[in-house]
XYZ file of N, CA and C in Angstrom:
873
model
N 168.111 76.400 -141.115
C 166.757 75.817 -140.844
C 165.774 76.508 -141.722
N 165.041 75.669 -142.478
C 163.958 76.275 -143.381
C 162.901 77.028 -142.594
N 162.397 78.176 -143.095
C 161.446 78.840 -142.412
C 160.043 78.044 -142.539
N 159.344 78.038 -141.421
C 158.113 77.375 -141.301
C 157.048 78.241 -140.544
N 155.791 78.329 -141.104
C 154.823 78.972 -140.331
C 154.579 78.116 -139.049
N 154.272 78.682 -137.957
C 154.168 77.997 -136.590
C 153.098 76.905 -136.715
N 152.042 77.073 -137.553
C 151.132 75.912 -137.652
C 151.781 74.694 -138.317
N 152.779 74.965 -139.262
C 153.403 73.845 -139.941
C 154.082 73.010 -138.986
N 154.557 73.611 -137.791
C 155.282 72.667 -136.848
C 154.332 71.642 -136.158
N 153.022 71.858 -136.257
C 152.114 70.871 -135.519
C 151.860 69.690 -136.535
N 152.150 69.753 -137.764
C 151.958 68.770 -138.712
C 152.902 67.605 -138.365
N 152.383 66.384 -138.094
C 153.330 65.231 -137.818
C 154.275 65.048 -138.924
N 155.530 64.703 -138.670
C 156.478 64.348 -139.683
C 156.223 62.843 -140.121
N 155.678 61.966 -139.138
C 155.225 60.658 -139.517
C 154.133 60.464 -138.758
N 152.927 60.433 -139.348
C 151.653 60.267 -138.691
C 151.532 58.896 -138.113
N 151.039 58.852 -136.789
C 150.978 57.536 -136.077
C 149.409 57.461 -135.473
N 148.596 56.851 -136.039
C 147.247 56.663 -135.584
C 147.185 56.157 -134.096
N 148.008 55.219 -133.782
C 148.057 54.588 -132.463
C 148.466 55.616 -131.318
N 149.485 56.465 -131.762
C 149.932 57.529 -130.858
C 148.795 58.475 -130.592
N 148.023 58.868 -131.703
C 146.921 59.836 -131.482
C 145.919 59.209 -130.610
N 145.564 57.987 -130.861
C 144.514 57.307 -130.057
C 144.941 57.291 -128.596
N 146.139 57.010 -128.373
C 146.579 56.894 -126.898
C 146.518 58.283 -126.150
N 146.956 59.383 -126.991
C 146.890 60.675 -126.346
C 145.389 61.146 -126.192
N 144.548 60.756 -127.067
C 143.138 61.261 -126.919
C 142.480 60.410 -125.796
N 142.885 59.090 -125.768
C 142.149 58.318 -124.695
C 142.559 58.790 -123.340
N 143.897 59.109 -123.158
C 144.305 59.564 -121.853
C 143.739 60.923 -121.446
N 143.627 61.846 -122.424
C 143.010 63.126 -122.175
C 141.535 62.948 -121.801
N 140.714 62.018 -122.516
C 139.317 61.812 -122.299
C 139.151 61.212 -120.963
N 139.894 60.289 -120.565
C 139.794 59.719 -119.243
C 140.058 60.551 -118.156
N 141.084 61.416 -118.214
C 141.428 62.434 -117.243
C 140.362 63.424 -117.074
N 139.848 63.890 -118.141
C 138.726 64.935 -118.139
C 137.463 64.323 -117.456
N 137.099 63.180 -117.972
C 135.929 62.485 -117.493
C 136.037 62.110 -116.037
N 137.211 61.499 -115.744
C 137.398 61.165 -114.236
C 137.407 62.451 -113.317
N 137.910 63.618 -113.866
C 137.966 64.783 -113.058
C 136.559 65.342 -112.710
N 135.491 64.947 -113.311
C 134.218 65.353 -113.053
C 133.639 64.621 -111.898
N 134.152 63.442 -111.538
C 133.636 62.661 -110.298
C 134.723 62.580 -109.280
N 135.913 62.751 -109.653
C 137.085 62.641 -108.784
C 137.716 63.996 -108.617
N 137.939 64.409 -107.361
C 138.513 65.741 -107.142
C 139.961 65.813 -107.657
N 140.235 66.734 -108.613
C 141.497 67.024 -109.107
C 141.904 68.470 -108.884
N 142.930 68.758 -108.268
C 143.298 70.091 -107.892
C 143.821 70.869 -109.195
N 143.705 72.167 -109.100
C 144.295 72.892 -110.253
C 145.734 72.662 -110.494
N 146.522 72.447 -109.463
C 147.990 72.188 -109.644
C 148.134 70.846 -110.429
N 147.375 69.903 -110.122
C 147.435 68.636 -110.756
C 147.135 68.669 -112.326
N 145.943 69.365 -112.502
C 145.578 69.632 -113.935
C 146.666 70.390 -114.706
N 147.336 71.296 -114.100
C 148.361 72.040 -114.811
C 149.553 71.152 -115.041
N 149.834 70.267 -114.169
C 151.082 69.371 -114.350
C 150.762 68.332 -115.400
N 149.398 67.856 -115.397
C 149.014 66.772 -116.416
C 149.054 67.423 -117.821
N 148.436 68.588 -117.987
C 148.323 69.071 -119.359
C 149.683 69.609 -119.883
N 150.559 70.185 -118.982
C 151.876 70.529 -119.383
C 152.743 69.360 -119.835
N 152.617 68.338 -119.114
C 153.377 67.139 -119.540
C 152.800 66.505 -120.817
N 151.414 66.498 -120.862
C 150.722 65.902 -122.014
C 151.088 66.646 -123.269
N 151.078 67.950 -123.246
C 151.423 68.745 -124.429
C 152.855 68.716 -124.776
N 153.798 68.710 -123.823
C 155.256 68.428 -124.116
C 155.456 67.137 -124.808
N 154.833 66.072 -124.357
C 155.101 64.786 -124.913
C 154.539 64.781 -126.315
N 153.378 65.287 -126.572
C 152.826 65.247 -127.803
C 153.677 66.110 -128.841
N 154.125 67.262 -128.448
C 154.962 68.013 -129.340
C 156.219 67.462 -129.604
N 156.781 66.664 -128.665
C 158.119 65.922 -128.895
C 157.958 64.747 -129.798
N 156.765 64.200 -129.886
C 156.659 62.841 -130.490
C 155.938 62.899 -131.778
N 155.037 63.886 -131.975
C 154.170 63.846 -133.083
C 154.003 65.169 -133.887
N 155.057 65.952 -133.968
C 155.065 67.111 -134.738
C 156.244 67.199 -135.627
N 156.507 68.288 -136.315
C 157.563 68.596 -137.152
C 158.927 68.518 -136.449
N 158.906 68.539 -135.203
C 160.213 68.406 -134.457
C 160.786 67.180 -134.577
N 160.029 66.151 -134.906
C 160.545 64.777 -135.055
C 161.482 64.784 -136.249
N 161.140 65.552 -137.366
C 162.116 65.639 -138.490
C 163.440 66.146 -138.045
N 163.548 67.216 -137.263
C 164.752 67.694 -136.864
C 165.563 66.852 -135.818
N 164.685 66.219 -134.958
C 165.442 65.183 -134.154
C 166.094 64.128 -134.869
N 165.666 63.751 -136.096
C 166.281 62.661 -136.828
C 167.597 63.227 -137.613
N 167.769 64.642 -137.517
C 168.812 65.177 -138.368
C 169.717 66.096 -137.592
N 169.540 66.172 -136.270
C 170.402 66.957 -135.380
C 170.587 66.193 -134.105
N 171.723 66.020 -133.752
C 171.957 65.235 -132.447
C 171.445 65.953 -131.251
N 171.772 67.247 -131.226
C 171.380 68.023 -130.039
C 169.836 68.052 -129.840
N 169.169 68.141 -131.023
C 167.705 68.226 -130.910
C 167.143 66.829 -130.587
N 167.772 65.786 -130.984
C 167.481 64.446 -130.611
C 167.573 64.258 -129.131
N 168.666 64.780 -128.460
C 168.877 64.615 -127.026
C 167.799 65.506 -126.405
N 167.574 66.710 -126.865
C 166.540 67.545 -126.233
C 165.181 66.820 -126.192
N 164.891 66.180 -127.435
C 163.669 65.436 -127.510
C 163.557 64.311 -126.460
N 164.709 63.692 -126.290
C 164.686 62.491 -125.261
C 164.672 63.050 -123.775
N 165.137 64.300 -123.652
C 165.040 64.929 -122.311
C 163.660 65.107 -121.938
N 162.765 65.479 -122.935
C 161.343 65.556 -122.611
C 160.718 64.145 -122.505
N 160.990 63.191 -123.396
C 160.377 62.022 -123.510
C 160.591 61.021 -122.201
N 161.932 61.289 -121.830
C 162.367 60.334 -120.680
C 162.350 60.933 -119.355
N 162.545 62.302 -119.271
C 162.594 62.946 -117.968
C 161.455 63.895 -117.623
N 161.447 64.913 -118.452
C 160.538 66.058 -118.005
C 159.070 65.721 -118.251
N 158.702 65.159 -119.383
C 157.298 64.842 -119.585
C 156.634 63.786 -118.726
N 157.303 62.730 -118.578
C 156.863 61.681 -117.426
C 156.931 62.274 -116.082
N 157.935 63.075 -115.753
C 157.922 63.680 -114.341
C 156.663 64.449 -114.163
N 156.428 65.400 -115.002
C 155.229 66.231 -114.850
C 153.857 65.569 -114.907
N 153.758 64.558 -115.770
C 152.509 63.735 -115.778
C 152.335 62.862 -114.571
N 153.313 62.272 -114.112
C 153.208 61.319 -112.957
C 153.180 62.277 -111.697
N 153.641 63.469 -111.729
C 153.582 64.457 -110.556
C 151.996 64.754 -110.401
N 151.237 64.661 -111.424
C 149.846 64.960 -111.434
C 148.932 63.872 -110.839
N 149.678 62.646 -110.514
C 149.017 61.429 -109.968
C 147.739 61.253 -110.750
N 147.800 61.038 -112.113
C 146.606 60.830 -112.888
C 145.931 59.553 -112.819
N 146.537 58.575 -112.128
C 145.946 57.201 -112.134
C 144.491 57.187 -111.543
N 144.362 57.883 -110.465
C 142.995 57.843 -109.766
C 142.022 58.511 -110.599
N 142.339 59.649 -111.250
C 141.398 60.301 -112.058
C 141.015 59.534 -113.299
N 142.046 58.915 -113.895
C 141.841 58.167 -115.156
C 140.997 56.856 -114.870
N 141.225 56.246 -113.658
C 140.438 55.098 -113.319
C 138.897 55.536 -113.061
N 138.842 56.748 -112.559
C 137.360 57.211 -112.349
C 136.866 57.487 -113.680
N 137.490 57.771 -114.731
C 136.951 58.045 -115.957
C 136.585 56.806 -116.656
N 136.942 55.671 -116.204
C 136.459 54.331 -116.953
C 135.083 54.113 -116.669
N 134.352 53.391 -117.487
C 133.002 52.917 -117.277
C 133.019 52.011 -116.002
N 131.978 51.895 -115.242
C 131.937 51.127 -114.035
C 132.364 49.622 -114.270
N 131.817 49.154 -115.412
C 132.098 47.639 -115.611
C 133.601 47.505 -115.950
N 134.206 48.526 -116.523
C 135.713 48.294 -116.787
C 136.492 48.485 -115.492
N 135.983 49.395 -114.659
C 136.718 49.536 -113.382
C 136.677 48.329 -112.510
N 135.474 47.571 -112.539
C 135.343 46.361 -111.815
C 136.143 45.304 -112.373
N 136.318 45.229 -113.715
C 137.126 44.222 -114.417
C 138.670 44.480 -114.133
N 139.024 45.816 -114.162
C 140.355 46.076 -113.791
C 140.720 45.719 -112.407
N 139.794 45.904 -111.435
C 139.950 45.592 -110.069
C 140.158 44.188 -109.927
N 139.373 43.332 -110.550
C 139.478 41.920 -110.505
C 140.715 41.362 -110.968
N 141.167 42.030 -112.121
C 142.365 41.564 -112.764
C 143.546 41.896 -111.769
N 143.648 43.089 -111.163
C 144.728 43.436 -110.279
C 144.747 42.556 -109.047
N 143.595 42.005 -108.630
C 143.610 41.139 -107.587
C 143.991 39.725 -107.785
N 143.953 39.309 -109.068
C 144.327 37.957 -109.523
C 145.743 37.809 -109.549
N 146.204 36.528 -109.795
C 147.568 36.208 -109.763
C 148.371 36.896 -110.868
N 147.729 36.921 -112.096
C 148.424 37.596 -113.176
C 148.575 39.057 -112.895
N 147.542 39.715 -112.448
C 147.698 41.163 -112.125
C 148.678 41.442 -111.091
N 148.697 40.595 -109.953
C 149.741 40.939 -108.915
C 151.094 40.689 -109.441
N 151.315 39.733 -110.319
C 152.658 39.425 -110.948
C 152.980 40.735 -111.804
N 152.184 41.175 -112.641
C 152.410 42.240 -113.571
C 152.689 43.423 -112.731
N 151.928 43.767 -111.705
C 152.144 44.970 -110.890
C 153.452 44.809 -110.129
N 153.796 43.599 -109.701
C 155.154 43.448 -108.990
C 156.347 43.771 -109.955
N 156.152 43.342 -111.194
C 157.170 43.592 -112.042
C 157.363 45.093 -112.449
N 156.233 45.653 -112.655
C 156.176 47.090 -113.047
C 156.508 48.024 -112.107
N 156.509 47.646 -110.757
C 156.842 48.427 -109.579
C 158.076 47.973 -108.972
N 158.835 47.143 -109.526
C 160.034 46.490 -108.804
C 161.059 47.624 -108.624
N 161.366 47.763 -107.280
C 162.247 48.911 -106.983
C 163.747 48.837 -107.374
N 164.083 47.488 -107.884
C 165.455 47.457 -108.452
C 165.406 47.385 -109.989
N 164.386 46.762 -110.472
C 164.303 46.580 -111.999
C 164.109 47.888 -112.744
N 163.088 48.650 -112.133
C 162.649 49.854 -112.872
C 163.738 50.884 -112.935
N 164.523 51.250 -111.867
C 165.565 52.198 -111.948
C 166.791 51.734 -112.930
N 167.085 50.432 -112.869
C 168.096 49.868 -113.764
C 167.579 50.056 -115.155
N 166.268 49.696 -115.476
C 165.751 49.900 -116.857
C 165.769 51.389 -117.252
N 165.415 52.240 -116.292
C 165.404 53.729 -116.579
C 166.788 54.136 -117.121
N 167.850 53.691 -116.560
C 169.105 54.130 -117.039
C 169.597 53.385 -118.297
N 169.193 51.993 -118.241
C 169.681 51.187 -119.297
C 169.123 51.695 -120.767
N 167.925 52.158 -120.728
C 167.182 52.501 -121.898
C 167.666 53.967 -122.344
N 168.390 54.716 -121.594
C 169.081 55.878 -121.994
C 170.369 55.521 -122.628
N 171.127 54.666 -122.016
C 172.450 54.482 -122.438
C 172.546 53.522 -123.593
N 171.647 52.505 -123.710
C 171.831 51.562 -124.793
C 171.558 52.238 -126.205
N 170.590 53.099 -126.158
C 170.338 53.842 -127.386
C 171.318 54.759 -127.790
N 172.212 55.150 -127.008
C 173.325 55.898 -127.227
C 174.644 55.317 -127.839
N 174.595 54.047 -127.812
C 175.782 53.223 -128.328
C 175.730 53.597 -129.804
N 176.927 54.043 -130.436
C 176.941 54.494 -131.790
C 176.338 53.536 -132.731
N 176.642 52.123 -132.655
C 176.000 51.104 -133.506
C 174.451 51.124 -133.452
N 173.954 51.105 -132.209
C 172.554 51.037 -132.004
C 171.911 52.284 -132.457
N 172.530 53.535 -132.143
C 172.016 54.679 -132.611
C 171.894 54.778 -134.136
N 172.968 54.275 -134.838
C 172.964 54.412 -136.273
C 171.687 53.611 -136.858
N 171.512 52.332 -136.504
C 170.370 51.661 -137.013
C 169.092 52.091 -136.523
N 168.884 52.592 -135.291
C 167.698 53.145 -134.808
C 167.164 54.384 -135.488
N 168.172 55.140 -136.128
C 167.787 56.362 -136.687
C 167.509 56.044 -138.272
N 167.928 54.946 -138.727
C 167.588 54.632 -140.132
C 166.327 53.759 -140.281
N 165.943 52.920 -139.228
C 164.896 52.028 -139.281
C 163.665 52.669 -138.578
N 162.623 53.073 -139.111
C 161.480 53.738 -138.556
C 160.881 52.861 -137.333
N 161.000 51.439 -137.512
C 160.406 50.625 -136.518
C 161.285 50.756 -135.255
N 162.561 50.756 -135.422
C 163.499 50.847 -134.241
C 163.385 52.262 -133.608
N 163.189 53.171 -134.527
C 163.123 54.621 -134.084
C 161.914 54.697 -133.157
N 160.762 54.138 -133.580
C 159.596 54.341 -132.701
C 159.809 53.505 -131.445
N 160.406 52.347 -131.530
C 160.612 51.530 -130.394
C 161.435 52.300 -129.438
N 162.508 52.988 -129.871
C 163.346 53.797 -128.937
C 162.650 54.836 -128.348
N 161.794 55.732 -129.049
C 161.049 56.729 -128.333
C 160.074 56.152 -127.376
N 159.282 55.144 -127.836
C 158.267 54.613 -126.866
C 158.854 54.006 -125.673
N 159.986 53.307 -125.761
C 160.522 52.624 -124.634
C 161.155 53.642 -123.647
N 161.656 54.790 -123.948
C 162.117 55.725 -123.014
C 160.980 56.376 -122.330
N 159.739 56.651 -123.122
C 158.741 57.235 -122.451
C 158.146 56.192 -121.391
N 157.961 54.911 -121.825
C 157.323 54.005 -120.827
C 158.239 53.794 -119.645
N 159.627 53.700 -119.746
C 160.488 53.663 -118.671
C 160.400 54.910 -117.713
N 160.166 56.039 -118.451
C 160.125 57.306 -117.611
C 158.865 57.323 -116.745
N 157.730 56.878 -117.244
C 156.484 56.681 -116.462
C 156.622 55.728 -115.265
N 157.287 54.603 -115.567
C 157.441 53.635 -114.521
C 158.350 54.087 -113.442
N 159.440 54.865 -113.892
C 160.392 55.295 -112.788
C 159.856 56.351 -111.950
N 159.211 57.388 -112.594
C 158.684 58.549 -111.771
C 157.451 58.148 -110.904
N 156.836 57.072 -111.430
C 155.607 56.599 -110.611
C 156.142 55.984 -109.296
N 157.400 55.436 -109.266
C 157.975 54.958 -107.984
C 158.453 56.079 -107.194
N 159.274 57.028 -107.767
C 159.901 58.078 -107.033
C 158.985 59.098 -106.488
N 157.857 59.408 -107.209
C 156.970 60.405 -106.787
C 155.883 59.882 -105.900
N 155.823 58.674 -105.636
C 154.786 58.063 -104.736
C 154.773 58.771 -103.396
N 153.644 59.262 -102.982
C 153.523 59.877 -101.701
C 153.193 59.053 -100.403
N 153.068 57.862 -100.713
C 152.508 56.942 -99.565
C 153.745 56.381 -98.866
N 153.562 55.997 -97.554
C 154.544 55.288 -96.909
C 154.727 53.835 -97.522
N 155.731 53.156 -97.059
C 156.102 51.797 -97.664
C 156.050 50.732 -96.576
N 155.165 49.734 -96.672
C 154.072 49.644 -97.694
C 152.932 50.598 -97.394
N 152.147 50.825 -98.455
C 151.858 50.002 -99.571
C 152.710 50.537 -100.783
N 153.617 51.636 -100.754
C 154.323 51.961 -101.739
C 155.461 50.926 -101.991
N 155.898 50.804 -103.290
C 156.864 49.738 -103.544
C 158.268 50.153 -103.114
N 158.595 51.489 -103.113
C 159.864 51.866 -102.751
C 159.753 52.778 -101.481
N 160.727 52.570 -100.576
C 160.695 53.241 -99.380
C 160.868 54.783 -99.516
N 160.397 55.585 -98.729
C 160.670 56.918 -98.803
C 162.131 57.440 -98.842
N 162.972 56.878 -98.067
C 164.403 57.022 -98.296
C 165.086 56.555 -99.476
N 164.513 55.429 -100.068
C 164.968 54.913 -101.258
C 164.586 55.869 -102.518
N 163.418 56.631 -102.271
C 162.909 57.468 -103.303
C 163.830 58.680 -103.407
N 164.478 59.088 -102.302
C 165.354 60.189 -102.302
C 166.728 59.800 -102.845
N 167.175 58.582 -102.574
C 168.528 58.138 -103.029
C 168.460 57.643 -104.509
N 167.408 57.268 -105.038
C 167.309 56.641 -106.373
C 167.798 57.627 -107.372
N 167.289 58.826 -107.377
C 167.700 59.818 -108.432
C 169.232 60.061 -108.448
N 169.848 59.922 -107.343
C 171.323 60.036 -107.301
C 171.965 59.025 -108.095
N 171.514 57.779 -107.888
C 172.215 56.642 -108.415
C 171.853 56.558 -109.970
N 170.645 57.056 -110.396
C 170.212 57.013 -111.840
C 170.845 58.206 -112.553
N 171.053 59.271 -112.015
C 171.621 60.405 -112.679
C 173.042 60.328 -112.962
N 173.817 59.648 -112.050
C 175.371 59.642 -112.115
C 175.730 59.000 -113.418
N 175.316 57.879 -113.834
C 175.823 57.191 -115.139
C 175.420 57.992 -116.346
N 174.244 58.683 -116.269
C 173.811 59.591 -117.333
C 174.737 60.731 -117.505
N 175.085 61.339 -116.368
C 176.011 62.470 -116.368
C 177.312 62.144 -116.885
N 177.816 60.940 -116.558
C 179.069 60.443 -117.041
C 179.044 60.334 -118.533
N 178.042 59.685 -119.006
C 177.838 59.475 -120.507
C 177.698 60.851 -121.253
N 176.929 61.743 -120.683
C 176.806 63.009 -121.319
C 178.136 63.865 -121.318
N 178.882 63.815 -120.235
C 180.191 64.469 -120.204
C 181.128 63.817 -121.175
N 181.118 62.463 -121.331
C 182.030 61.862 -122.346
C 181.562 62.294 -123.814
N 180.272 62.318 -124.124
C 179.881 62.777 -125.390
C 180.203 64.175 -125.552
N 180.003 65.048 -124.648
C 180.265 66.485 -124.794
C 181.813 66.851 -124.929
N 182.629 65.994 -124.269
C 184.095 66.471 -124.355
C 184.827 65.604 -125.276
N 184.372 64.567 -125.802
C 185.065 63.776 -126.905
C 185.482 64.647 -128.132
N 186.614 64.427 -128.699
C 186.981 65.177 -129.842
C 186.888 64.355 -131.163
N 186.101 63.367 -131.207
C 185.790 62.675 -132.450
C 184.308 62.491 -132.603
N 183.935 62.453 -133.839
C 182.436 62.415 -134.187
C 181.901 60.988 -133.865
N 181.132 60.820 -132.740
C 180.584 59.512 -132.381
C 179.452 59.049 -133.214
N 178.721 59.992 -133.884
C 177.548 59.655 -134.534
C 177.574 60.285 -135.950
N 178.407 59.685 -136.825
C 178.479 60.219 -138.208
C 177.226 60.091 -139.027
N 176.248 59.394 -138.519
C 175.050 59.168 -139.278
C 174.350 60.580 -139.632
N 174.412 61.481 -138.615
C 173.793 62.767 -138.726
C 174.425 63.588 -139.904
N 175.695 63.384 -139.994
C 176.476 64.011 -141.129
C 176.075 63.332 -142.473
N 175.997 62.049 -142.469
C 175.630 61.385 -143.720
C 174.214 61.654 -144.302
N 173.287 61.753 -143.321
C 171.955 62.055 -143.719
C 171.759 63.485 -144.006
N 172.641 64.305 -143.575
C 172.567 65.716 -143.763
C 171.920 66.525 -142.731
N 172.626 67.422 -142.022
C 172.062 68.126 -140.819
C 171.041 69.116 -141.285
N 170.089 69.208 -140.452
C 168.939 70.216 -140.788
C 169.399 71.601 -140.501
N 170.441 71.798 -139.700
C 171.096 73.100 -139.344
C 172.577 73.131 -139.598
N 173.044 74.070 -140.200
C 174.495 74.187 -140.601
C 175.260 74.296 -139.276
N 175.860 73.199 -138.886
C 176.708 73.317 -137.647
C 177.696 72.097 -137.592
N 178.883 72.408 -137.262
C 179.938 71.434 -137.216
C 179.410 70.118 -136.305
N 180.031 69.060 -136.756
C 179.530 67.803 -136.143
C 179.852 67.785 -134.594
N 181.114 68.230 -134.287
C 181.489 68.197 -132.924
C 180.748 69.197 -132.013
N 180.299 70.374 -132.575
C 179.494 71.260 -131.843
C 178.270 70.674 -131.622
N 177.571 70.101 -132.561
C 176.365 69.472 -132.460
C 176.248 68.326 -131.405
N 177.456 67.538 -131.457
C 177.517 66.500 -130.435
C 177.907 67.057 -129.006
N 178.557 68.188 -128.912
C 178.827 68.705 -127.645
C 177.559 69.263 -126.953
N 176.670 69.956 -127.648
C 175.589 70.548 -127.213
C 174.623 69.333 -126.694
N 174.601 68.289 -127.551
C 173.762 67.115 -127.092
C 174.225 66.455 -125.866
N 175.565 66.248 -125.776
C 176.165 65.761 -124.455
C 175.853 66.661 -123.332
N 175.993 68.010 -123.595
C 175.592 68.924 -122.367
C 174.155 68.735 -122.002
N 173.411 68.603 -123.021
C 171.894 68.405 -122.667
C 171.688 67.239 -121.675
N 172.321 66.178 -121.917
C 172.321 64.971 -121.087
C 172.976 65.268 -119.759
N 174.063 65.974 -119.770
C 174.903 66.246 -118.587
C 174.199 67.041 -117.569
N 173.573 68.163 -118.049
C 173.220 69.222 -117.056
C 171.609 69.328 -116.900
N 170.987 69.555 -118.038
C 169.492 69.792 -117.917
C 168.711 68.500 -117.432
N 169.188 67.215 -117.945
C 168.570 66.121 -117.546
C 168.922 65.793 -116.050
N 170.000 66.130 -115.568
C 170.355 65.995 -114.198
C 169.578 66.816 -113.288
N 169.309 68.127 -113.820
C 168.434 69.001 -113.082
C 166.935 68.620 -112.877
N 166.547 67.952 -113.981
C 165.142 67.320 -113.782
C 165.128 66.255 -112.793
N 166.196 65.445 -112.599
C 166.284 64.384 -111.603
C 166.333 64.973 -110.270
N 167.064 66.091 -110.256
C 167.088 66.850 -108.843
C 165.856 67.256 -108.411
N 165.029 67.767 -109.355
C 163.589 68.172 -109.029
C 162.826 66.822 -108.344
N 162.980 65.745 -109.131
C 162.326 64.582 -108.575
C 162.804 64.209 -107.124
N 164.152 64.337 -106.968
C 164.711 64.053 -105.733
C 164.221 64.991 -104.612
N 164.032 66.291 -104.923
C 163.507 67.213 -104.027
C 162.030 66.977 -103.633
N 161.339 66.468 -104.579
C 159.910 66.091 -104.325
C 159.887 64.897 -103.397
N 160.762 63.862 -103.665
C 160.865 62.783 -102.791
C 161.237 63.070 -101.458
N 162.204 64.079 -101.319
C 162.667 64.527 -100.064
C 161.547 65.207 -99.259
N 160.738 66.087 -99.925
C 159.541 66.595 -99.325
C 158.580 65.565 -98.791
N 158.401 64.535 -99.509
C 157.401 63.421 -99.024
C 158.099 62.707 -97.910
N 159.445 62.546 -97.856
C 159.983 61.873 -96.733
C 159.837 62.785 -95.428
N 160.004 64.041 -95.478
C 159.813 65.010 -94.465
C 158.356 65.008 -93.909
N 157.436 64.961 -94.915
C 156.047 64.989 -94.586
C 155.686 63.711 -93.725
N 156.055 62.553 -94.316
C 155.742 61.337 -93.620
C 156.419 61.209 -92.276
N 157.686 61.805 -92.242
C 158.251 61.790 -90.817
C 157.583 62.641 -89.871
N 157.124 63.882 -90.325
C 156.391 64.756 -89.485
C 155.062 64.071 -88.947
N 154.537 63.273 -89.752
C 153.246 62.585 -89.322
C 153.500 61.267 -88.654
N 154.784 60.949 -88.445
C 155.156 59.626 -87.837
C 154.560 58.420 -88.561
N 154.723 58.561 -89.787
C 154.173 57.339 -90.747
C 155.349 56.521 -91.307
N 156.655 56.885 -90.910
C 157.739 56.091 -91.483
C 157.720 54.826 -90.618
N 158.330 53.764 -91.158
C 158.363 52.500 -90.350
C 159.373 52.604 -89.249
N 159.043 52.167 -88.097
C 159.871 52.255 -86.943
C 160.706 50.922 -86.875
N 161.993 51.050 -86.435
C 162.742 49.830 -86.345
C 162.361 49.206 -84.967
N 162.269 47.936 -85.061
C 161.919 47.238 -83.809
C 163.137 47.044 -82.920
N 162.929 47.421 -81.714
C 163.997 47.303 -80.696
C 164.095 45.856 -80.328
N 165.356 45.351 -79.970
C 165.563 44.080 -79.683
C 165.247 43.908 -78.060
N 164.437 43.068 -77.634
C 164.224 42.884 -76.151
C 165.418 42.609 -75.455
N 165.471 43.039 -74.181
C 166.761 42.750 -73.439
C 166.700 41.300 -73.159
N 167.950 40.728 -72.983
C 168.207 39.326 -72.681
C 167.409 38.937 -71.382
N 166.780 37.822 -71.294
C 166.004 37.407 -70.197
C 166.639 36.143 -69.597
N 167.753 35.684 -70.069
C 168.412 34.446 -69.442
C 168.844 34.688 -68.096
N 168.683 33.679 -67.186
C 169.179 33.817 -65.860
C 170.657 33.736 -65.721
N 171.205 34.614 -64.819
C 172.500 34.721 -64.632
C 173.018 33.594 -63.719
N 173.956 32.826 -64.269
C 174.478 31.676 -63.495
C 175.519 32.080 -62.507
N 175.495 31.425 -61.375
C 176.559 31.745 -60.256
C 177.316 30.524 -60.079
N 178.648 30.777 -59.827
C 179.600 29.745 -59.621
C 179.346 29.148 -58.164
N 179.348 27.842 -58.014
C 179.098 27.294 -56.696
C 180.326 27.713 -55.802
N 180.062 27.758 -54.541
C 180.980 28.192 -53.503
C 182.214 27.197 -53.520
N 183.254 27.705 -53.453
C 184.512 26.977 -53.358
C 185.042 26.527 -54.790
N 184.263 26.792 -55.851
C 184.710 26.409 -57.243
C 186.005 27.193 -57.606
């Protein structure tokens, strides 16, 4: 790996004004909203840690190496899909960022959410079946060798790949980390505990397959020239292990947070109670005498 001054790592490999605008807007709204809406120090720490990790993974020199080393590419997606969104959504930034909007914009947003289009959009983006499936699908589909080949060569597909995993990560952890009972939360407290188990299983299987296979599944990295002198199978094995173990550990953290929410709601008796069936009220019939 060529030697670089640490400041050189902050220079974007491919500059994206849209990405810069989104990061700056999110930071501005969070800071502005924090002035009028109480945000704890822990929430601020989670937000800024996730914010920095996402920026470093998407808009620095690291992107160059992610295009030329499979294991760095998988580490990048570990942050984009799992760790970064988990930290940011763990900060519950929505309330602070809404408070950071101008009053007229907040009113317009409230009216939109209460309208038919807004309710439909919210229903789709918080669907407890669609979002977990999408969360897993957008990891596995980009790992298909043919899809991976073209997405690493075409900058438009490459950006779509990175943006799609970030978006699915936000939507998924928004469901799992919700601290409210259901309703109003879209997913039940018990479902939030079970969901990471179901989503991590196929990713662990895929990671194990990639790590243990004895043929080069992604020759593109060899054709383009690896940024680090490393055998193809070693690069592939480390990348598979990154999916197999660290990504699963991040999901376990989400599971434990959801379990803590379940226990808290249970202790406050805020879990939905099963309705008991009333006892039968039918009159008991008697057989006539002599029958």
